[in-house]
Coordinates of C-alpha atoms and ligand atoms in Angstrom, one line a residue:
M237 CA 83.6 122.1 61.0
K238 CA 86.1 119.2 61.2
A239 CA 89.1 119.5 63.5
C240 CA 92.3 117.4 63.8
F241 CA 94.2 117.2 67.1
M242 CA 97.7 116.0 66.7
G243 CA 98.7 114.3 70.0
L244 CA 96.3 112.5 72.3
G245 CA 98.1 113.0 75.6
Y246 CA 97.2 114.8 78.9
I247 CA 96.0 117.9 77.0
G248 CA 95.3 116.8 73.4
L249 CA 92.9 114.0 74.4
P250 CA 90.7 116.0 76.8
T251 CA 90.6 119.0 74.4
A252 CA 89.6 116.7 71.5
I253 CA 86.9 115.2 73.7
I254 CA 85.5 118.5 74.8
A255 CA 85.5 119.9 71.3
A256 CA 83.7 116.8 70.1
K257 CA 81.2 117.1 72.9
H258 CA 80.4 120.6 71.6
G259 CA 79.4 119.4 68.2
I260 CA 82.8 119.6 66.3
D261 CA 83.7 116.5 64.2
V262 CA 87.1 115.6 65.6
I263 CA 89.9 113.3 64.4
G264 CA 92.4 112.6 67.2
V265 CA 95.8 111.5 66.0
D266 CA 98.5 109.8 67.9
I267 CA 101.7 107.9 66.8
N268 CA 101.0 105.3 69.5
P269 CA 98.6 102.7 68.0
Q270 CA 97.7 101.5 71.5
V271 CA 96.5 105.0 72.4
V272 CA 94.4 105.1 69.2
E273 CA 92.9 101.7 69.8
M274 CA 92.0 102.5 73.4
T275 CA 90.5 105.9 72.5
N276 CA 88.3 104.3 69.7
Q277 CA 87.1 101.7 72.3
G278 CA 86.1 104.6 74.7
R279 CA 88.9 103.7 77.1
L280 CA 91.0 106.5 78.7
H281 CA 94.8 105.9 78.7
I282 CA 95.3 108.9 81.0
V283 CA 94.0 109.5 84.5
E284 CA 91.4 112.3 84.6
P285 CA 88.3 112.1 86.8
G286 CA 85.0 112.1 84.9
L287 CA 86.6 112.1 81.4
E288 CA 86.0 108.5 80.4
A289 CA 82.3 108.9 80.4
Y290 CA 82.6 111.9 78.1
L291 CA 85.0 109.9 75.8
Q292 CA 82.5 107.0 75.6
E293 CA 79.7 109.5 74.7
V294 CA 81.7 111.2 71.8
V295 CA 83.0 107.9 70.5
K296 CA 79.4 106.4 70.4
S297 CA 78.0 109.5 68.7
G298 CA 80.8 109.3 66.1
K299 CA 82.0 112.8 66.9
L300 CA 85.4 111.6 67.9
K301 CA 87.5 109.2 65.9
A302 CA 91.1 108.4 66.7
S303 CA 93.7 107.4 64.1
V304 CA 97.5 107.1 63.6
K305 CA 97.2 109.4 60.5
P306 CA 95.7 112.9 60.1
E307 CA 92.8 113.5 57.7
V308 CA 91.7 116.5 55.7
C309 CA 90.0 118.9 58.1
E310 CA 89.4 122.7 58.4
A311 CA 91.4 123.1 61.6
Y312 CA 94.6 121.5 62.9
F313 CA 95.9 121.6 66.4
M314 CA 99.5 120.6 67.5
V315 CA 99.2 119.2 71.0
V316 CA 102.4 117.2 71.3
P317 CA 105.1 117.2 74.0
T318 CA 108.0 119.7 74.0
P319 CA 110.6 118.2 76.2
F320 CA 114.1 119.5 76.7
K321 CA 117.4 118.1 75.6
G322 CA 120.3 117.2 77.9
N323 CA 121.6 120.8 78.1
H324 CA 118.1 122.1 79.0
E325 CA 117.6 123.3 75.4
P326 CA 114.0 123.0 74.2
D327 CA 113.3 120.2 71.8
V328 CA 110.6 121.2 69.3
T329 CA 111.0 118.1 67.0
Y330 CA 107.6 116.7 67.9
V331 CA 105.9 120.0 67.0
E332 CA 107.8 120.0 63.7
A333 CA 107.0 116.4 63.0
A334 CA 103.3 117.0 63.7
T335 CA 103.4 120.1 61.4
R336 CA 105.1 118.2 58.6
A337 CA 102.4 115.4 59.0
V338 CA 99.5 117.9 58.3
L339 CA 101.4 120.0 55.7
P340 CA 100.2 118.1 52.6
L341 CA 96.6 118.3 53.9
L342 CA 96.5 122.1 54.4
K343 CA 94.3 124.1 52.0
K344 CA 93.1 127.7 51.6
G345 CA 91.1 129.0 54.6
D346 CA 92.3 126.4 57.1
L347 CA 93.3 127.1 60.7
F348 CA 96.6 125.8 62.1
V349 CA 97.1 126.2 65.8
I350 CA 100.0 125.2 68.2
E351 CA 99.0 124.5 71.7
S352 CA 102.2 122.7 72.9
T353 CA 104.3 124.8 75.3
S354 CA 106.9 126.3 73.0
P355 CA 109.9 128.6 73.0
V356 CA 109.3 132.1 71.7
G357 CA 109.3 132.2 67.9
T358 CA 108.1 128.6 67.4
T359 CA 104.8 129.6 65.7
E360 CA 106.5 131.9 63.3
M361 CA 109.1 129.1 62.6
M362 CA 106.4 126.6 61.8
A363 CA 104.6 129.3 59.6
K364 CA 107.9 129.7 57.7
L365 CA 108.3 125.9 57.3
I366 CA 104.7 125.7 56.0
F367 CA 105.1 128.5 53.5
E368 CA 108.5 127.2 52.3
E369 CA 106.9 123.9 51.5
R370 CA 103.6 125.3 50.3
P371 CA 104.2 128.8 49.0
E372 CA 100.7 129.0 47.5
L373 CA 99.3 129.0 51.0
E374 CA 101.0 132.3 52.1
N375 CA 98.2 134.7 53.3
E376 CA 95.7 132.0 52.5
I377 CA 95.7 130.1 55.8
F378 CA 95.4 131.2 59.5
I379 CA 98.2 130.4 62.0
A380 CA 98.0 131.0 65.7
Y381 CA 99.4 129.9 69.1
C382 CA 97.0 129.1 72.0
P383 CA 98.5 127.5 75.1
E384 CA 96.4 125.5 77.6
R385 CA 96.3 126.3 81.3
V386 CA 94.4 123.4 82.8
L387 CA 95.3 121.7 86.1
P388 CA 95.4 117.9 85.9
G389 CA 92.5 116.6 88.0
N390 CA 90.3 119.5 87.1
V391 CA 90.6 119.4 83.3
I392 CA 87.0 119.1 82.3
Y393 CA 86.0 122.3 84.2
E394 CA 89.1 124.3 83.4
L395 CA 89.1 123.5 79.6
V396 CA 85.8 125.2 79.4
H397 CA 86.0 127.9 82.1
N398 CA 89.6 129.2 82.1
D399 CA 90.4 132.4 80.2
R400 CA 92.8 131.7 77.2
V401 CA 95.4 133.8 75.5
I402 CA 95.3 133.5 71.7
G403 CA 98.0 134.9 69.4
G404 CA 98.0 134.8 65.7
I405 CA 100.8 135.5 63.3
N406 CA 98.5 138.3 62.2
S407 CA 95.1 139.7 63.4
E408 CA 93.1 137.6 60.9
S409 CA 94.7 134.5 62.3
T410 CA 93.9 135.6 65.8
E411 CA 90.2 136.2 64.9
K412 CA 89.9 132.8 63.1
A413 CA 91.3 131.0 66.2
I414 CA 89.1 133.0 68.6
A415 CA 86.1 131.9 66.5
F416 CA 87.1 128.2 66.8
Y417 CA 87.7 128.3 70.6
S418 CA 84.6 130.2 71.3
Q419 CA 82.6 127.1 70.3
F420 CA 83.5 125.5 73.6
V421 CA 85.4 128.0 75.9
Q422 CA 83.3 130.1 78.2
G423 CA 86.3 131.9 79.7
T424 CA 87.4 135.2 78.1
L425 CA 89.6 134.7 75.0
H426 CA 92.3 137.4 75.0
R427 CA 93.8 138.5 71.7
T428 CA 97.5 139.0 71.2
H429 CA 100.5 138.2 68.9
C430 CA 101.9 134.7 68.8
R431 CA 105.2 135.6 70.4
T432 CA 103.5 137.2 73.3
A433 CA 101.2 134.2 73.7
E434 CA 104.2 131.8 73.7
M435 CA 106.0 133.9 76.3
C436 CA 102.8 134.2 78.3
K437 CA 102.6 130.4 78.8
L438 CA 106.3 130.3 79.8
T439 CA 105.8 133.3 82.1
E440 CA 102.9 131.7 84.0
N441 CA 104.8 128.5 84.9
S442 CA 108.1 130.4 85.6
S443 CA 106.3 132.7 87.9
R444 CA 105.0 129.7 89.9
D445 CA 108.4 128.1 89.9
V446 CA 110.0 131.4 91.2
Q447 CA 107.4 131.6 93.9
I448 CA 107.9 128.0 95.0
A449 CA 111.6 128.6 95.0
F450 CA 111.1 131.5 97.4
A451 CA 109.1 129.2 99.8
N452 CA 111.8 126.4 99.4
E453 CA 114.6 128.9 100.2
L454 CA 112.7 130.0 103.3
S455 CA 112.4 126.4 104.4
L456 CA 116.3 126.0 104.2
I457 CA 116.8 129.2 106.2
C458 CA 114.2 128.3 108.8
D459 CA 115.7 124.8 109.2
K460 CA 119.0 126.4 110.2
A461 CA 117.4 129.1 112.3
G462 CA 115.2 126.7 114.3
I463 CA 112.0 128.3 113.0
N464 CA 108.8 126.5 111.9
V465 CA 108.5 127.5 108.2
W466 CA 104.8 126.6 108.0
E467 CA 104.0 128.9 110.9
L468 CA 106.2 131.6 109.5
I469 CA 104.5 131.5 106.1
Q470 CA 101.0 131.4 107.6
L471 CA 101.9 134.5 109.7
A472 CA 103.6 136.4 106.8
N473 CA 100.5 135.7 104.6
K474 CA 98.4 137.6 107.1
H475 CA 99.8 140.7 105.4
P476 CA 97.3 141.9 102.9
R477 CA 99.8 142.0 100.0
V478 CA 101.9 138.9 100.8
N479 CA 101.0 135.5 99.5
I480 CA 103.8 133.0 99.8
L481 CA 103.4 129.5 98.4
L482 CA 104.3 126.3 100.2
P483 CA 107.7 124.6 100.4
G484 CA 108.0 121.0 99.5
C485 CA 110.5 118.4 98.5
G486 CA 111.1 120.0 95.1
V487 CA 109.1 120.8 92.0
G488 CA 107.9 118.0 89.8
G489 CA 105.6 117.3 86.8
H490 CA 106.1 118.1 83.2
C491 CA 105.4 121.8 83.2
I492 CA 106.7 123.9 86.0
A493 CA 110.0 122.1 86.2
V494 CA 110.5 122.3 82.5
D495 CA 109.0 125.5 81.0
P496 CA 111.4 128.0 82.7
Y497 CA 114.3 126.3 80.8
F498 CA 112.6 127.5 77.6
I499 CA 113.3 131.0 78.7
T500 CA 116.8 130.5 80.3
A501 CA 118.0 128.6 77.2
E502 CA 117.1 131.6 74.9
F503 CA 117.8 134.5 77.3
P504 CA 120.7 133.2 79.6
M505 CA 122.0 136.7 80.5
E506 CA 118.6 138.2 81.3
S507 CA 116.9 135.3 83.1
Q508 CA 118.8 135.4 86.4
I509 CA 116.0 134.9 88.8
I510 CA 114.3 132.3 86.7
A511 CA 117.5 130.2 86.4
K512 CA 118.2 130.5 90.1
A513 CA 114.7 129.4 91.0
R514 CA 115.2 126.2 88.9
E515 CA 118.5 125.6 90.8
I516 CA 116.9 126.1 94.2
N517 CA 113.9 123.8 93.5
N518 CA 116.2 121.1 92.1
Y519 CA 118.5 121.5 95.1
K520 CA 115.6 121.1 97.5
A521 CA 115.2 117.4 96.6
F522 CA 118.9 116.8 97.0
W523 CA 118.8 118.5 100.4
C524 CA 115.8 116.4 101.5
A525 CA 117.7 113.2 100.5
E526 CA 120.7 114.3 102.5
K527 CA 118.5 115.0 105.6
V528 CA 117.2 111.5 105.5
E529 CA 120.7 110.0 105.1
N530 CA 121.9 112.0 108.1
A531 CA 118.9 111.0 110.2
M532 CA 119.6 107.4 109.4
L533 CA 123.3 107.7 110.4
K534 CA 122.3 109.5 113.7
F535 CA 119.8 106.8 114.5
E536 CA 122.3 104.0 113.8
L537 CA 124.9 105.6 116.1
E538 CA 122.3 106.1 118.9
H539 CA 120.6 102.7 118.6
Q540 CA 123.4 100.5 117.3
R541 CA 121.0 99.1 114.6
K542 CA 119.7 100.2 111.2
P543 CA 116.4 102.0 111.3
V544 CA 113.2 101.2 109.5
I545 CA 112.5 104.2 107.3
A546 CA 109.1 105.0 105.8
M547 CA 109.2 107.1 102.6
M548 CA 105.7 108.6 102.5
G549 CA 104.6 109.5 98.9
L550 CA 106.0 109.2 95.4
A551 CA 103.6 111.4 93.3
F552 CA 104.7 114.8 92.0
K553 CA 102.0 116.5 94.1
P554 CA 99.3 115.7 96.7
D555 CA 96.3 113.5 96.0
I556 CA 97.2 112.4 92.4
D557 CA 98.7 109.1 91.0
D558 CA 101.0 110.9 88.6
L559 CA 104.7 110.0 89.4
R560 CA 106.2 111.8 86.3
E561 CA 109.3 113.8 87.3
A562 CA 108.4 113.5 90.9
P563 CA 111.1 114.7 93.4
A564 CA 109.7 112.3 95.9
K565 CA 110.6 109.4 93.6
Y566 CA 114.1 110.8 93.1
I567 CA 114.6 111.2 96.9
T568 CA 113.3 107.7 97.6
T569 CA 115.7 106.2 95.0
K570 CA 118.6 108.2 96.3
V571 CA 118.0 107.1 99.9
M572 CA 117.6 103.5 98.8
Q573 CA 120.9 103.6 97.0
S574 CA 122.8 105.2 99.9
C575 CA 121.5 103.0 102.7
N576 CA 121.5 99.5 101.2
N577 CA 121.0 97.6 104.5
A578 CA 118.3 99.7 106.0
D579 CA 114.7 98.5 105.8
I580 CA 113.0 101.1 103.6
L581 CA 109.2 101.0 103.2
V582 CA 107.8 102.9 100.2
V583 CA 104.3 104.3 100.4
E584 CA 102.1 105.8 97.7
P585 CA 98.4 105.5 98.6
N586 CA 97.2 106.6 95.1
V587 CA 99.0 103.8 93.2
S588 CA 98.2 100.1 93.7
E589 CA 101.5 98.7 92.4
H590 CA 104.8 99.9 90.9
K591 CA 107.3 98.1 88.7
V592 CA 110.4 99.4 90.7
F593 CA 109.2 100.0 94.2
K594 CA 107.5 97.4 96.4
L595 CA 104.7 99.4 98.0
T596 CA 103.5 99.2 101.7
S597 CA 100.3 100.6 103.1
Y598 CA 100.6 104.0 104.8
T599 CA 99.3 102.8 108.1
E600 CA 101.6 99.7 108.2
A601 CA 104.6 101.8 107.2
Y602 CA 103.9 104.5 109.8
E603 CA 103.4 101.9 112.5
K604 CA 106.7 100.0 111.7
A605 CA 109.0 102.9 110.9
D606 CA 111.6 104.4 113.2
I607 CA 112.1 107.3 110.8
V608 CA 109.0 108.7 108.9
V609 CA 109.8 110.9 105.9
F610 CA 106.8 112.9 104.6
L611 CA 107.5 113.7 101.0
V612 CA 104.0 114.5 99.6
A613 CA 101.1 116.0 101.5
H614 CA 98.5 113.3 100.6
K615 CA 95.2 113.6 102.5
E616 CA 95.7 110.1 104.0
F617 CA 98.9 111.1 105.7
K618 CA 97.1 114.0 107.5
T619 CA 95.0 111.5 109.4
L620 CA 98.0 109.9 111.1
P621 CA 98.5 111.0 114.7
Y622 CA 101.8 112.7 115.5
R623 CA 104.1 110.3 117.4
D624 CA 107.0 111.6 119.3
D625 CA 108.5 108.1 119.7
K626 CA 109.5 108.4 116.0
V627 CA 111.9 110.6 114.1
I628 CA 109.7 112.6 111.8
L629 CA 111.0 114.4 108.8
D630 CA 108.2 116.5 107.5
F631 CA 109.2 118.1 104.2
C632 CA 105.6 118.9 103.0
G633 CA 103.8 120.3 106.1
I634 CA 101.7 117.3 107.3
Y635 CA 102.1 118.5 110.9
K636 CA 102.2 122.3 110.4
K637 CA 102.5 123.1 114.1
Ligands
SAJ965 N1 104.4 122.9 94.5 C1 105.0 123.3 95.7 N2 104.5 124.3 96.4 C2 103.3 124.9 96.1 C3 102.6 124.6 94.9 C4 103.2 123.6 94.1 O1 106.1 122.8 96.0 O2 102.9 125.8 96.9 C5 104.9 121.9 93.7 C6 104.0 120.6 93.5 O3 104.2 119.8 94.6 C7 104.5 120.0 92.2 C8 104.9 121.3 91.4 O4 105.0 122.3 92.3 O5 105.6 119.2 92.4 C9 104.0 121.6 90.3 O6 102.6 121.6 90.7 P1 101.5 122.7 90.4 O7 100.2 122.3 91.1 O8 102.1 124.0 90.8 O9 101.4 122.7 88.8 P2 101.2 121.6 87.7 O10 102.5 121.2 87.1 O11 100.2 120.5 88.0 O12 100.3 122.5 86.6 C10 100.9 123.7 86.2 C11 99.8 124.8 86.3 N3 100.4 126.1 86.1 C12 100.3 127.2 87.0 O13 99.7 127.0 88.0 C13 100.9 128.5 86.6 C14 98.7 124.6 85.3 O14 97.7 125.6 85.3 C15 99.3 124.4 83.9 O15 98.3 124.2 82.9 C16 100.3 123.3 83.9 O16 101.3 123.6 84.8 C17 100.8 123.1 82.5 O17 100.4 122.2 81.8 O18 101.7 124.0 82.1

């Protein structure tokens, strides 16, 4: 069995590596020659604990080879990004380009799978495209959608152990895809239709977005009501059927803050809660920035000097070095723009340097700052003792009491 993975990013590369480790001959394709070169040298271009050793092993054994061009295989996987356009409309041009790239190589009996998060109907749209260009393949190849669910940082384990939802354009396609994934997935493989599988992925991330929005909304209410939101949530969660997530400075990353738009763009009338959750989570970052600006003005009035402000954290969630679409980065930028004369210390313990922000160590920043703004609940910050001689804006629950 030879498989081709189109896209060697945060999901495509780990999946290609795990498939190769399970004995499948894999060709990993990326349009970026640097990614291809690094992969062939056994060097990881993404951050994922433990994965580089696996990469080196499969490159050495010859099971994984990277290239800028696909080759003839028996199975093809589209694992490319699906961003959104300016108006929050999903952009499937990468999926289409990857499909077009493998189109001339497809032959009778092949499996074609889309893993990229996609709006409902994308798999059928790509099937139509394939059969329009290659009518002789109709009913002769197998086409399915199989989204990933892995959590960055725990990818090696989750790729193998998570359950997966697999939806073909017909039941033969579903079975063919199940047979492929069962070579390396130990979780249960659930059969469905491709439209349901597409919607399932969007539903999972929208559900989390809505739940986080609920927590963020509570944090705004509690701020006005003079109630500690962390204590409140902890107490409410003592109810056997209540499980509220945690508020923060907004929702970041490339999944939860993006995927709900794939539903709202297509079903604007029906997706009221999903749309509102996106609004609330986006607003939360804006609200945090305003809180910092107000604290700064208050300090200036009281002390007749500009404060030193420590912005604690830039990553999109705790204990990772991934700054993609991070609300903390947005808040820090906004605060820096609005208080040009204040001394702002930027802290991110998981990153050694940054091309825009000059980074300060968390201990030094905490010591020097008049106003400390906790944006991300990194484990290092939780070791800092509470100081009541400082103004502390804790947006992520470092000091829950
Ligand atoms: N967040 C909160 N409060 C919480 C939990 C998270 O504010 O209680 C924030 C985080 O700080 C972060 C954002 O939400 O800014 C997203 O973080 P996350 O840990 O919820 O999710 P991701 O984006 O790292 O990964 C998600 C996962 N999806 C679900 O949990 C439903 C993962 O399983 C998916 O594979 C991934 O999206 C994806 O690729 O779609």
